[in-house]
């Protein structure tokens, strides 16, 4: 017997206990242990088998780390079939999260009990695959096709009470999984309850699978696993169980061999690895209970909302009582959303806004704060004044953070006598919704202040990425480059509408020009003016058509017109007729004869620019690893998750081909297309960005 599955006899019941921390993943040893445990119970003449998990959870699924490796028998479908076919009564007792293969094992047992806090689900599509151990065949039989399609195509977890209603579990009992499992199994034995192999249940009634497939495919924005899973469920209604299992296996293997599966698994592990930095090992964060927020505009109110929702107390400092009250109004508005979504109830709402939140207009109110973050106007002089005040008022050891999106954090830190306590915490708007947090580490920032930044990010449920100090840190610096690539294509002949469409077909939720309209064209306008004032490199291809759009008062959604005309609403994609004439005039002024672009070339140039700048950001140490850039783009810039991030995409595309393209474009524009040294190095050495991730993890 492997020790991944413990075995004990309690009277007529053989108890199989999963002991494979941290999530009882169904790795090879667990699968062998289940096969051996069932056989041993049968050989010993037991009457029933109880299966449950030790530690935090029942089985949380197949071991994702085994994906891509040669399969090792027994496979999970075989284990499930073996459990179901046992002549003994087999019972599952679930707690924590019975997910994927975990729920599939439970569905192969004959009865299922769970504690009230248990959650179940088949999240495989979120990893680019589909339930591959009978989930698409058994769940429809137990819960019906509609419910099965909903759970399988969304991958969502449901609570025990919903699972009970759907018939996925039979009983909910509070208590320890082993005890409630034993009691339930004894009860079933006393009642002489029959075995209930799900595979012998009636084939479920079909629905209009083509319609479901097409709507799910559209929603997936290019991700194919949910729509493919529909076809597996369809097989459960059209084929005998064994045939249905074969069809499920075929479709599962098809998806297992896709780049999308590699992209999604990369995202799964990277979003966990990104906050694991060697420099933080063993470093204790500072105390984090009371925080101060300076500035109650959209960003400050969003940050305050996120902090309140995570149980921190917040002192919000504004310039006047009226401004402070207005900020409180914004926070209440943000919390209304959480109230509507059921994240908080009315009582929490009152506590958060009346007890946990304190308004202030005097810096003195921040003297006891453990951490203060400023979200004031994005001007260096303004920031310097704030930090001078903080330096005078805050207690020793308080962390002093700036939410600046591109200003030099070293310069800000130099305004204090405690540069070691200064850090950048770059939130993305809306700060209580967007998951990305760039933790910007200045030259003198102390390690425990960095650890405190990550601890705050974890507390707020963010994906925190360590960034070095440069113009735009990681995300905005890379954005500025690939946005420039798009602007160059506009000058050379592409339209903003063709570019947006090509990139939305690539998988972005919105193309760069629709994004600019959403963020506000005045932001880009200010950046262009700043960069010109700082002395734009003469080799840079500047353009003024977008400035003229702003001079005409078109800032995008907030003024009703930008690249698009929003008369029809915020999701409009009606081009603003003023735009193309401005672009054509610009081309004429610059003596450019416009040429055709294919969608493929648009995507290739846009992505190559993103990859090239990302490689520079990693090469310069602004981002610690390639996966840090991938997580930044995934959680802050709408990069399609199933592609894993720009550098995962680059690895899958092939770095040599990308470098060849960049070198050929550099002939026409050596300034913009200067190849990143790291990209050249990796290609010369035949390595990938993922090789760098692995080296960093070693
Ligand atoms: N395989 C391998 N490692 C896993 C894992 C898994 N299934 N799930 C989690 N881990 C690791 C994770 O990387 C982290 O490692 C640690 O466990 C704690 O995870 C045939 C083929 C269960 C809700 O998709 O959703 O079954 O960083 O930080 O916040 O049809 O983990 O500590 O080194 O996330 O408490 C289907 C994926 C697989 C579930 C717990 N199952 N996991 O969340 O902890 S495909 C899933 C989760 C499948 C079958 C198919 C969450 C969690 P490290 P954590 P958590």
XYZ file of C-alpha atoms and ligand atoms in Angstrom:
753
model
C 0.000 0.000 0.000
C 1.283 3.446 -0.761
C 1.006 5.900 2.126
C -0.836 8.335 -0.106
C -3.987 6.447 0.831
C -4.368 5.299 4.438
C -6.365 2.118 5.151
C -8.222 1.102 8.286
C -11.129 -1.165 9.134
C -13.991 0.001 11.318
C -16.193 -3.109 11.592
C -17.695 -3.875 8.188
C -16.386 -0.603 6.762
C -12.983 -0.199 5.108
C -11.872 3.444 5.395
C -9.627 4.871 2.654
C -8.079 8.178 3.721
C -6.336 10.428 1.185
C -3.163 11.836 2.694
C -1.429 13.732 -0.096
C -1.047 17.352 1.041
C -1.656 20.128 0.279
C -4.798 19.372 -1.743
C -4.957 15.563 -1.994
C -4.287 15.799 -5.737
C -4.935 12.494 -7.482
C -1.331 11.799 -8.382
C -0.019 8.377 -9.294
C 0.472 7.168 -5.684
C -3.068 8.208 -4.750
C -4.504 6.390 -7.752
C -2.541 3.237 -6.927
C -3.612 3.538 -3.288
C -7.277 3.727 -4.251
C -7.030 0.656 -6.504
C -5.212 -1.312 -3.796
C -7.568 -0.116 -1.079
C -10.719 -1.174 -2.927
C -9.209 -4.587 -3.747
C -8.069 -5.111 -0.141
C -11.533 -4.217 1.224
C -13.093 -6.730 -1.143
C -10.531 -9.444 -0.291
C -11.093 -8.881 3.421
C -14.853 -9.257 3.067
C -15.750 -5.729 4.112
C -19.293 -4.648 3.323
C -18.615 -1.002 2.529
C -15.815 1.425 1.735
C -15.639 5.035 2.943
C -13.350 7.443 1.049
C -12.436 10.836 2.514
C -9.507 13.299 2.587
C -7.227 14.221 5.426
C -6.233 17.872 5.856
C -7.933 20.747 4.055
C -9.905 18.922 1.468
C -11.252 15.868 -0.338
C -9.431 15.283 -3.665
C -9.010 18.679 -5.393
C -8.462 17.078 -8.762
C -5.887 15.334 -10.898
C -2.288 16.330 -10.241
C -1.846 19.159 -12.742
C 1.920 18.795 -12.509
C 1.619 15.447 -14.326
C 0.123 17.091 -17.428
C 2.292 16.871 -20.495
C 4.178 13.887 -19.059
C 3.591 10.343 -20.360
C 0.470 9.014 -18.584
C 1.129 6.488 -15.790
C -1.408 3.666 -15.307
C -3.770 3.408 -13.542
C -5.332 6.452 -15.131
C -8.134 8.212 -13.314
C -10.942 6.876 -15.577
C -9.769 3.369 -14.734
C -9.747 4.147 -11.008
C -13.266 5.601 -11.204
C -14.578 2.598 -13.113
C -12.964 0.269 -10.568
C -14.552 2.074 -7.634
C -17.966 2.141 -9.250
C -17.827 -1.533 -10.214
C -16.961 -2.691 -6.694
C -19.594 -5.038 -5.260
C -19.199 -3.226 -1.951
C -21.145 -0.083 -1.047
C -18.738 2.822 -1.675
C -19.340 6.173 0.039
C -17.549 9.533 -0.294
C -17.386 12.041 2.540
C -16.382 15.453 1.226
C -15.038 18.653 2.675
C -12.959 21.526 1.310
C -13.104 21.457 -2.485
C -13.978 18.294 -4.404
C -12.937 19.500 -7.834
C -12.267 17.993 -11.246
C -11.044 14.446 -10.854
C -11.977 14.739 -7.166
C -15.649 15.156 -7.986
C -15.301 12.492 -10.674
C -14.064 10.021 -8.049
C -16.990 11.006 -5.815
C -19.430 10.480 -8.698
C -18.018 6.994 -9.199
C -18.863 6.126 -5.566
C -22.425 5.087 -4.767
C -23.338 7.707 -2.154
C -21.969 11.146 -1.341
C -22.109 13.113 1.914
C -20.523 16.529 2.527
C -20.001 19.088 5.259
C -21.916 22.381 4.760
C -18.815 24.343 3.736
C -17.753 21.847 1.076
C -17.624 23.055 -2.517
C -17.703 20.893 -5.636
C -17.009 21.626 -9.299
C -15.533 20.513 -12.583
C -13.117 23.395 -13.366
C -11.147 21.573 -16.056
C -12.129 24.011 -18.827
C -10.293 26.703 -16.872
C -7.141 24.672 -17.483
C -7.876 24.297 -21.194
C -9.140 20.721 -20.957
C -12.424 19.021 -19.937
C -13.423 16.528 -17.237
C -11.532 13.433 -18.406
C -12.512 10.773 -15.859
C -16.195 10.411 -16.602
C -17.411 13.800 -15.360
C -19.070 14.630 -18.689
C -20.875 11.256 -18.632
C -21.785 10.864 -14.960
C -22.685 14.436 -13.985
C -25.467 14.737 -16.609
C -26.902 11.445 -15.372
C -26.919 12.642 -11.775
C -27.803 16.328 -12.158
C -29.341 16.567 -15.624
C -27.839 18.026 -18.793
C -28.617 21.708 -18.119
C -26.887 21.743 -14.727
C -24.025 19.634 -16.048
C -23.482 21.976 -18.999
C -23.531 24.995 -16.678
C -20.984 23.544 -14.235
C -18.717 22.006 -16.873
C -18.604 24.959 -19.306
C -18.103 27.576 -16.575
C -15.889 25.539 -14.271
C -17.572 27.242 -11.345
C -17.563 25.802 -7.846
C -20.908 25.324 -6.096
C -21.593 25.060 -2.402
C -22.866 21.879 -0.759
C -26.447 23.151 -0.517
C -26.664 23.759 -4.264
C -25.011 20.387 -4.933
C -27.617 18.747 -2.704
C -30.434 20.355 -4.667
C -28.905 19.103 -7.919
C -28.562 15.567 -6.575
C -24.765 15.652 -6.794
C -24.564 14.925 -3.092
C -27.077 12.998 -1.016
C -26.597 14.367 2.471
C -25.117 17.382 4.264
C -23.915 16.961 7.834
C -21.781 19.171 10.003
C -18.772 17.513 11.596
C -15.502 15.823 10.742
C -15.533 14.145 7.311
C -14.447 10.788 8.762
C -17.101 10.758 11.484
C -20.017 11.915 9.366
C -18.868 9.520 6.651
C -18.772 6.545 9.009
C -22.185 7.358 10.494
C -23.732 7.728 7.038
C -22.161 4.503 5.773
C -23.433 2.588 8.833
C -26.899 4.024 8.241
C -26.834 2.910 4.615
C -25.676 -0.584 5.602
C -28.436 -0.809 8.233
C -30.973 0.161 5.577
C -29.451 -2.356 3.233
C -29.141 0.508 0.734
C -28.382 -0.685 -2.805
C -25.256 0.213 -4.752
C -26.052 3.009 -7.229
C -23.557 2.909 -10.116
C -24.152 6.202 -11.952
C -23.095 4.663 -15.257
C -26.185 2.421 -15.074
C -28.525 5.400 -14.707
C -30.714 6.397 -17.630
C -28.991 8.463 -20.352
C -30.063 12.069 -19.743
C -32.433 13.978 -22.035
C -30.688 15.945 -24.821
C -30.918 19.716 -25.379
C -30.056 21.818 -28.453
C -26.336 21.133 -28.181
C -25.454 23.068 -31.345
C -27.007 26.208 -29.903
C -25.245 25.709 -26.567
C -21.952 24.963 -28.333
C -22.143 28.125 -30.461
C -23.083 30.415 -27.589
C -20.358 28.980 -25.344
C -17.784 29.279 -28.140
C -18.696 32.947 -28.647
C -18.419 33.655 -24.908
C -15.014 31.969 -24.817
C -13.505 34.685 -27.047
C -11.319 32.113 -28.749
C -10.916 29.655 -25.869
C -12.167 26.290 -27.164
C -12.312 24.026 -24.091
C -15.818 25.018 -22.904
C -17.371 24.462 -26.342
C -15.519 21.166 -26.796
C -16.848 20.037 -23.403
C -20.385 20.586 -24.724
C -19.753 17.867 -27.312
C -18.595 15.478 -24.577
C -21.804 16.048 -22.624
C -23.754 15.569 -25.859
C -22.177 12.116 -26.156
C -23.693 11.222 -22.767
C -27.162 11.649 -24.288
C -26.465 9.877 -27.566
C -24.143 6.971 -26.763
C -24.076 4.074 -24.319
C -21.912 4.892 -21.280
C -18.793 3.030 -22.441
C -18.961 4.720 -25.871
C -19.538 8.040 -24.224
C -16.422 7.533 -22.127
C -14.415 6.835 -25.289
C -15.742 10.046 -26.868
C -14.870 11.980 -23.712
C -11.317 10.576 -23.815
C -10.882 11.524 -27.480
C -11.989 15.114 -26.847
C -9.925 15.304 -23.633
C -6.758 14.244 -25.495
C -7.500 16.726 -28.304
C -7.544 19.548 -25.740
C -4.581 18.180 -23.782
C -2.498 18.673 -26.930
C -3.380 22.363 -27.437
C -1.346 25.500 -26.800
C -4.357 26.763 -24.862
C -3.889 24.017 -22.289
C -0.240 24.986 -21.941
C -1.160 28.653 -21.631
C -3.794 28.080 -18.954
C -1.647 25.707 -16.890
C 1.180 28.251 -17.105
C -1.226 30.888 -15.804
C -2.424 28.603 -12.998
C 1.056 27.943 -11.616
C 2.447 31.414 -12.387
C -0.269 33.284 -10.495
C 0.875 31.325 -7.449
C 4.607 31.522 -8.147
C 4.630 35.280 -8.797
C 4.509 36.179 -5.093
C 7.149 33.580 -4.200
C 10.428 35.508 -4.356
C 13.704 34.242 -2.856
C 14.358 37.709 -1.418
C 11.170 37.422 0.666
C 11.996 33.999 2.102
C 11.900 34.249 5.899
C 11.260 38.015 5.831
C 8.505 39.023 8.244
C 6.164 41.765 6.990
C 5.526 44.684 9.297
C 2.242 45.037 11.244
C -0.751 45.746 9.008
C -3.950 46.681 10.787
C -4.600 50.376 10.301
C -3.875 52.060 7.023
C -4.072 55.632 5.818
C -5.152 56.646 2.335
C -4.375 60.131 1.084
C -6.666 61.343 -1.690
C -10.214 60.097 -2.066
C -10.598 60.316 -5.836
C -11.403 57.241 -7.932
C -8.105 55.543 -7.110
C -7.974 56.492 -3.412
C -11.595 55.525 -2.861
C -10.997 52.228 -4.665
C -7.942 51.448 -2.530
C -9.839 52.369 0.623
C -12.729 50.127 -0.459
C -10.414 47.166 -1.060
C -8.777 47.699 2.328
C -12.124 47.968 4.143
C -13.406 44.808 2.462
C -10.317 42.956 3.655
C -10.946 43.910 7.297
C -8.422 46.746 7.624
C -9.372 50.046 9.244
C -8.873 53.067 7.008
C -8.229 56.720 7.738
C -8.921 58.658 4.568
C -7.294 62.073 4.344
C -8.681 64.708 2.017
C -8.107 68.449 1.622
C -11.451 69.491 3.083
C -14.446 68.009 4.922
C -16.509 68.301 1.718
C -13.874 66.434 -0.298
C -13.664 63.808 2.433
C -17.439 63.347 2.415
C -17.390 63.069 -1.377
C -14.737 60.369 -1.044
C -16.923 58.552 1.455
C -19.715 58.704 -1.070
C -17.491 57.048 -3.663
C -16.559 54.330 -1.170
C -20.225 53.722 -0.373
C -20.915 53.470 -4.084
C -18.132 50.876 -4.434
C -19.455 48.924 -1.444
C -22.950 48.896 -2.948
C -21.475 46.628 -5.602
C -20.163 44.239 -2.963
C -23.576 44.394 -1.254
C -25.370 43.528 -4.494
C -22.988 40.640 -5.157
C -23.622 39.319 -1.642
C -19.956 39.752 -0.653
C -21.167 41.806 2.334
C -24.527 42.322 4.018
C -26.173 45.563 5.184
C -24.705 45.223 8.683
C -21.161 44.905 7.281
C -21.886 47.869 5.035
C -22.741 50.063 8.022
C -19.729 48.825 10.047
C -17.322 49.393 7.182
C -18.528 52.904 6.382
C -19.312 54.094 9.904
C -16.741 52.307 12.077
C -13.837 51.033 9.999
C -13.600 54.200 7.936
C -12.440 57.471 9.481
C -12.375 60.708 7.487
C -9.712 63.305 8.195
C -8.345 66.548 6.827
C -5.248 66.774 9.028
C -2.058 64.720 8.558
C -1.975 64.236 12.295
C -4.745 61.660 11.891
C -2.147 59.386 10.219
C 0.282 59.328 13.085
C -0.698 55.772 14.189
C -1.134 54.262 10.744
C 0.922 51.122 10.010
C 0.958 51.947 6.299
C -0.044 55.057 4.402
C -0.660 55.078 0.660
C -1.057 58.267 -1.310
C -3.236 58.481 -4.366
C -2.973 62.219 -5.006
C -2.482 64.084 -8.271
C 0.129 62.475 -10.555
C 2.620 65.377 -10.303
C 6.050 64.929 -8.730
C 5.874 68.195 -6.759
C 2.546 67.231 -5.248
C 3.891 63.779 -4.296
C 7.013 65.317 -2.757
C 4.948 67.611 -0.547
C 2.872 64.651 0.629
C 5.941 62.596 1.542
C 7.550 65.502 3.363
C 4.444 65.689 5.541
C 4.289 61.930 6.040
C 7.923 61.883 7.075
C 7.131 64.413 9.777
C 3.956 62.815 11.067
C 4.013 59.034 10.692
C 5.287 56.760 13.439
C 8.703 55.126 13.054
C 8.389 51.924 11.014
C 5.241 53.022 9.202
C 5.358 52.033 5.559
C 5.012 55.041 3.246
C 3.615 54.013 -0.143
C 2.933 55.868 -3.362
C 0.334 54.753 -5.897
C 2.111 56.542 -8.730
C 1.794 54.831 -12.094
C 5.134 55.933 -13.501
C 6.920 58.598 -11.398
C 10.375 57.831 -9.966
C 9.868 56.238 -6.536
C 13.549 56.850 -5.680
C 13.012 60.579 -6.122
C 9.942 60.443 -3.903
C 11.786 58.398 -1.240
C 14.586 60.962 -1.206
C 12.093 63.492 0.232
C 12.097 61.539 3.505
C 14.638 60.674 6.171
C 13.403 57.080 5.906
C 13.815 55.954 2.279
C 13.945 52.366 3.516
C 10.253 52.669 4.475
C 9.145 53.981 1.082
C 7.655 51.719 -1.589
C 5.428 51.960 -4.665
C 2.068 50.179 -4.556
C 0.636 50.666 -8.031
C -3.047 49.708 -8.053
C -5.098 49.525 -11.235
C -8.432 51.272 -11.526
C -10.939 50.339 -10.232
C -8.642 49.382 -7.363
C -11.283 47.348 -5.520
C -11.905 45.257 -8.652
C -8.659 44.938 -10.671
C -6.504 42.123 -9.294
C -3.077 43.413 -10.319
C -0.847 45.225 -7.851
C 2.665 46.273 -8.897
C 4.895 46.353 -5.812
C 7.521 48.879 -6.933
C 10.790 48.430 -5.027
C 13.045 51.503 -4.851
C 16.810 51.365 -4.375
C 16.648 51.679 -0.581
C 13.329 49.968 0.149
C 13.883 47.545 3.057
C 13.136 43.822 2.482
C 10.476 43.776 5.208
C 8.773 46.739 3.546
C 8.669 44.731 0.301
C 7.254 41.822 2.311
C 4.649 44.204 3.769
C 3.656 45.287 0.262
C 3.114 41.659 -0.712
C 1.274 40.966 2.549
C -1.085 43.870 1.835
C -1.610 42.574 -1.702
C -2.443 39.089 -0.411
C -4.784 40.572 2.207
C -6.598 42.523 -0.522
C -6.822 39.425 -2.755
C -4.492 40.904 -5.358
C -1.977 39.283 -7.684
C 1.130 41.159 -6.578
C 4.088 41.509 -8.926
C 7.478 42.872 -7.874
C 8.606 45.712 -10.151
C 11.777 47.774 -10.332
C 11.791 51.538 -10.836
C 11.605 52.772 -14.435
C 9.150 54.852 -16.483
C 5.961 52.821 -16.349
C 7.431 50.011 -14.187
C 6.380 46.732 -15.889
C 2.860 47.040 -17.303
C 2.649 50.642 -18.463
C 6.147 50.536 -19.940
C 5.235 47.513 -22.060
C 1.789 48.990 -22.865
C 3.423 52.183 -24.116
C 5.531 50.145 -26.556
C 2.843 47.928 -28.021
C 0.487 50.886 -28.205
C 3.190 52.711 -30.173
C 3.417 49.737 -32.521
C -0.313 50.174 -33.132
C 0.133 53.912 -33.720
C 2.877 53.209 -36.249
C 0.538 50.845 -38.117
C -2.092 53.614 -38.161
C 0.422 55.985 -39.750
C 1.400 53.321 -42.295
C -2.108 52.406 -43.394
C -4.108 50.396 -40.874
C -7.245 51.840 -39.263
C -7.841 51.830 -35.489
C -10.954 49.766 -36.192
C -9.102 47.056 -38.096
C -6.465 46.925 -35.362
C -9.043 46.653 -32.570
C -10.914 43.897 -34.426
C -7.744 41.924 -35.168
C -6.718 42.023 -31.519
C -10.164 41.213 -30.225
C -10.146 38.196 -32.548
C -6.749 37.321 -31.010
C -8.492 37.168 -27.638
C -8.190 40.605 -26.039
C -11.412 41.708 -24.414
C -10.895 45.101 -26.075
C -8.504 46.364 -28.716
C -6.045 49.182 -27.838
C -8.178 52.007 -29.190
C -11.337 50.890 -27.445
C -9.216 50.617 -24.276
C -7.883 54.139 -24.808
C -11.453 55.424 -25.154
C -12.365 53.677 -21.901
C -9.342 54.969 -19.950
C -9.662 58.457 -21.425
C -7.712 59.816 -24.414
C -6.568 62.712 -22.258
C -4.294 60.309 -20.355
C -2.344 59.367 -23.471
C -2.378 63.014 -24.499
C -0.742 64.015 -21.185
C 1.866 61.252 -21.563
C 2.726 62.367 -25.091
C 3.048 65.984 -23.945
C 5.238 64.902 -20.985
C 7.507 62.791 -23.163
C 7.846 65.603 -25.744
C 8.676 68.032 -22.898
C 11.304 65.592 -21.590
C 12.815 65.544 -25.098
C 11.468 62.855 -27.382
C 14.168 60.888 -29.189
C 14.300 62.354 -32.717
C 14.159 58.813 -34.122
C 10.767 58.214 -32.484
C 7.813 58.354 -34.913
C 5.594 60.917 -33.193
C 2.096 61.736 -34.414
C -0.346 64.505 -33.570
C -3.670 63.187 -34.937
C -4.710 61.900 -31.520
C -3.835 65.259 -29.944
C -6.199 66.936 -32.408
C -8.923 64.494 -31.364
C -8.360 65.632 -27.754
C -8.137 69.309 -28.701
C -11.599 68.841 -30.238
C -12.719 67.612 -26.809
C -12.992 63.947 -27.727
C -11.605 62.029 -24.745
C -13.451 58.784 -25.395
C -16.306 57.301 -23.388
C -16.286 60.081 -20.802
C -17.042 62.723 -23.441
C -19.207 60.474 -25.623
C -16.732 60.399 -28.492
C -13.191 59.233 -29.059
C -12.136 56.676 -31.616
C -15.721 55.493 -31.355
C -19.032 57.318 -31.003
C -20.750 56.255 -27.771
C -24.183 57.679 -28.488
C -25.369 54.064 -28.649
C -23.850 53.258 -25.271
C -20.496 52.273 -23.695
C -20.138 49.067 -25.722
C -20.582 50.890 -29.018
C -18.136 50.093 -31.800
C -19.467 52.827 -34.109
C -16.415 54.640 -35.509
C -16.285 58.370 -34.835
C -16.321 59.865 -38.373
C -13.916 62.653 -37.315
C -11.073 60.182 -36.815
C -10.085 58.862 -40.246
C -9.836 62.375 -41.802
C -7.409 63.333 -39.006
C -5.355 60.195 -39.669
C -5.344 60.734 -43.432
C -4.239 64.346 -42.919
C -1.450 63.186 -40.632
C -0.211 60.649 -43.198
C -0.267 63.301 -45.903
C 1.584 65.732 -43.657
C 4.272 63.110 -42.984
C 4.445 62.126 -46.650
C 3.349 58.577 -45.965
C 1.634 56.510 -48.661
C -0.658 54.194 -46.741
C -0.459 50.425 -47.408
C -2.683 47.432 -46.628
C -2.205 45.399 -43.464
C -3.529 41.899 -42.945
C -4.965 41.045 -39.551
C -2.160 38.515 -39.133
C 0.515 41.167 -39.657
C -1.258 43.507 -37.232
C -1.262 40.836 -34.510
C 2.322 39.776 -35.277
C 3.719 43.317 -35.037
C 1.653 44.190 -31.968
C 2.715 41.006 -30.161
C 6.350 41.199 -31.286
C 6.564 44.716 -29.867
C 5.025 43.475 -26.607
C 7.441 40.534 -26.415
C 10.488 42.636 -27.314
C 9.790 45.245 -24.619
C 8.917 42.496 -22.124
C 12.299 40.890 -22.819
C 13.976 44.251 -22.125
C 12.006 44.603 -18.863
C 13.140 41.137 -17.738
C 16.680 41.642 -19.031
C 17.037 44.880 -17.054
C 15.697 43.241 -13.879
C 12.623 45.482 -13.716
C 10.650 42.220 -13.678
C 12.255 39.338 -11.807
C 11.147 36.576 -14.223
C 9.234 36.198 -17.514
C 6.210 34.895 -15.558
C 6.072 38.227 -13.699
C 5.473 39.984 -17.011
C 2.900 37.359 -18.021
C 0.954 37.840 -14.786
C 1.120 41.628 -15.124
C -0.388 41.514 -18.616
C -2.979 38.893 -17.616
C -4.258 40.658 -14.501
C -3.834 44.293 -15.487
C -4.150 44.549 -19.248
C -6.747 42.052 -20.427
C -4.302 39.691 -22.092
C -6.162 36.487 -23.014
C -5.546 34.014 -20.171
C -5.616 30.951 -22.469
C -2.468 32.263 -24.136
C -0.675 32.335 -20.762
C 0.813 35.820 -21.190
C 3.018 37.453 -23.858
C 6.170 35.506 -23.035
C 4.375 32.153 -22.797
C 2.790 33.004 -26.149
C 6.252 33.834 -27.514
C 7.669 30.500 -26.373
C 4.782 28.690 -28.035
C 5.118 30.773 -31.217
C 8.871 30.182 -31.361
C 11.434 32.810 -30.363
C 13.664 32.450 -33.454
C 10.829 33.392 -35.824
C 9.854 36.364 -33.692
C 13.452 37.595 -33.571
C 13.739 37.205 -37.358
C 10.663 39.408 -37.808
C 11.952 42.004 -35.355
C 15.316 42.100 -37.112
C 13.655 42.511 -40.505
C 11.447 45.349 -39.232
C 14.498 46.941 -37.592
C 15.828 47.552 -41.105
C 12.957 50.024 -41.664
C 12.891 51.409 -38.101
C 16.078 50.530 -36.120
C 14.990 52.711 -33.211
C 11.634 51.147 -32.443
C 12.552 47.595 -33.450
C 15.937 47.364 -31.709
C 15.996 43.680 -30.599
C 16.075 43.011 -26.841
C 19.484 41.603 -25.809
C 17.767 38.910 -23.723
C 15.713 37.763 -26.703
C 18.847 37.541 -28.834
C 20.624 35.627 -26.064
C 17.819 33.089 -25.608
C 17.606 32.472 -29.357
C 21.381 32.119 -29.630
C 21.348 29.591 -26.777
C 18.248 27.754 -27.992
C 16.429 28.520 -24.745
C 12.946 29.807 -23.912
C 11.472 32.279 -21.469
C 10.079 29.316 -19.560
C 13.626 28.046 -19.098
C 14.309 31.272 -17.208
C 11.200 30.736 -15.058
C 12.388 27.223 -14.216
C 15.910 28.442 -13.395
C 14.456 31.069 -11.053
C 12.336 28.448 -9.292
C 15.230 26.023 -8.836
N -2.557 19.639 -8.913
C -1.330 19.959 -8.463
N -1.087 20.959 -7.572
C -2.152 21.652 -7.139
C -3.474 21.371 -7.575
C -3.654 20.309 -8.502
N -4.858 19.956 -8.954
N -4.306 22.257 -6.966
C -3.548 23.030 -6.186
N -2.259 22.672 -6.282
C -1.126 23.280 -5.575
C -0.953 24.760 -5.899
O -0.156 24.902 -7.067
C -0.252 25.259 -4.643
O 1.089 24.822 -4.757
C -0.882 24.427 -3.531
O -1.439 23.251 -4.184
C -1.987 25.150 -2.813
O -2.887 25.604 -3.838
C -9.150 14.073 -14.923
C -7.659 16.186 -15.476
C -7.877 23.438 -4.647
C -9.216 25.571 -4.618
O -8.420 22.620 -11.276
O -8.444 25.465 -7.609
O -8.868 16.945 -12.377
O 2.125 27.113 -4.659
O -2.481 28.035 -3.365
O -5.940 28.877 -2.423
O -10.940 15.530 -15.080
O -5.651 25.075 -5.583
O 1.919 25.738 -2.589
O 3.539 25.021 -4.403
O -4.384 27.297 -4.877
O -6.350 26.889 -0.837
C -8.894 19.949 -11.598
C -7.042 23.473 -8.960
C -7.575 19.467 -12.096
C -8.241 22.537 -8.915
C -7.106 25.344 -3.272
N -8.713 20.616 -10.328
N -6.717 23.973 -7.643
O -6.880 26.734 -3.278
O -4.478 26.830 -2.405
S -7.710 18.779 -13.708
C -8.459 21.939 -10.287
C -7.460 24.977 -7.090
C -8.553 17.315 -13.468
C -9.722 15.341 -14.401
C -8.877 16.537 -14.723
C -6.991 25.474 -5.748
C -7.811 24.940 -4.585
P 2.247 25.743 -4.056
P -3.551 27.048 -3.678
P -5.943 27.398 -2.157
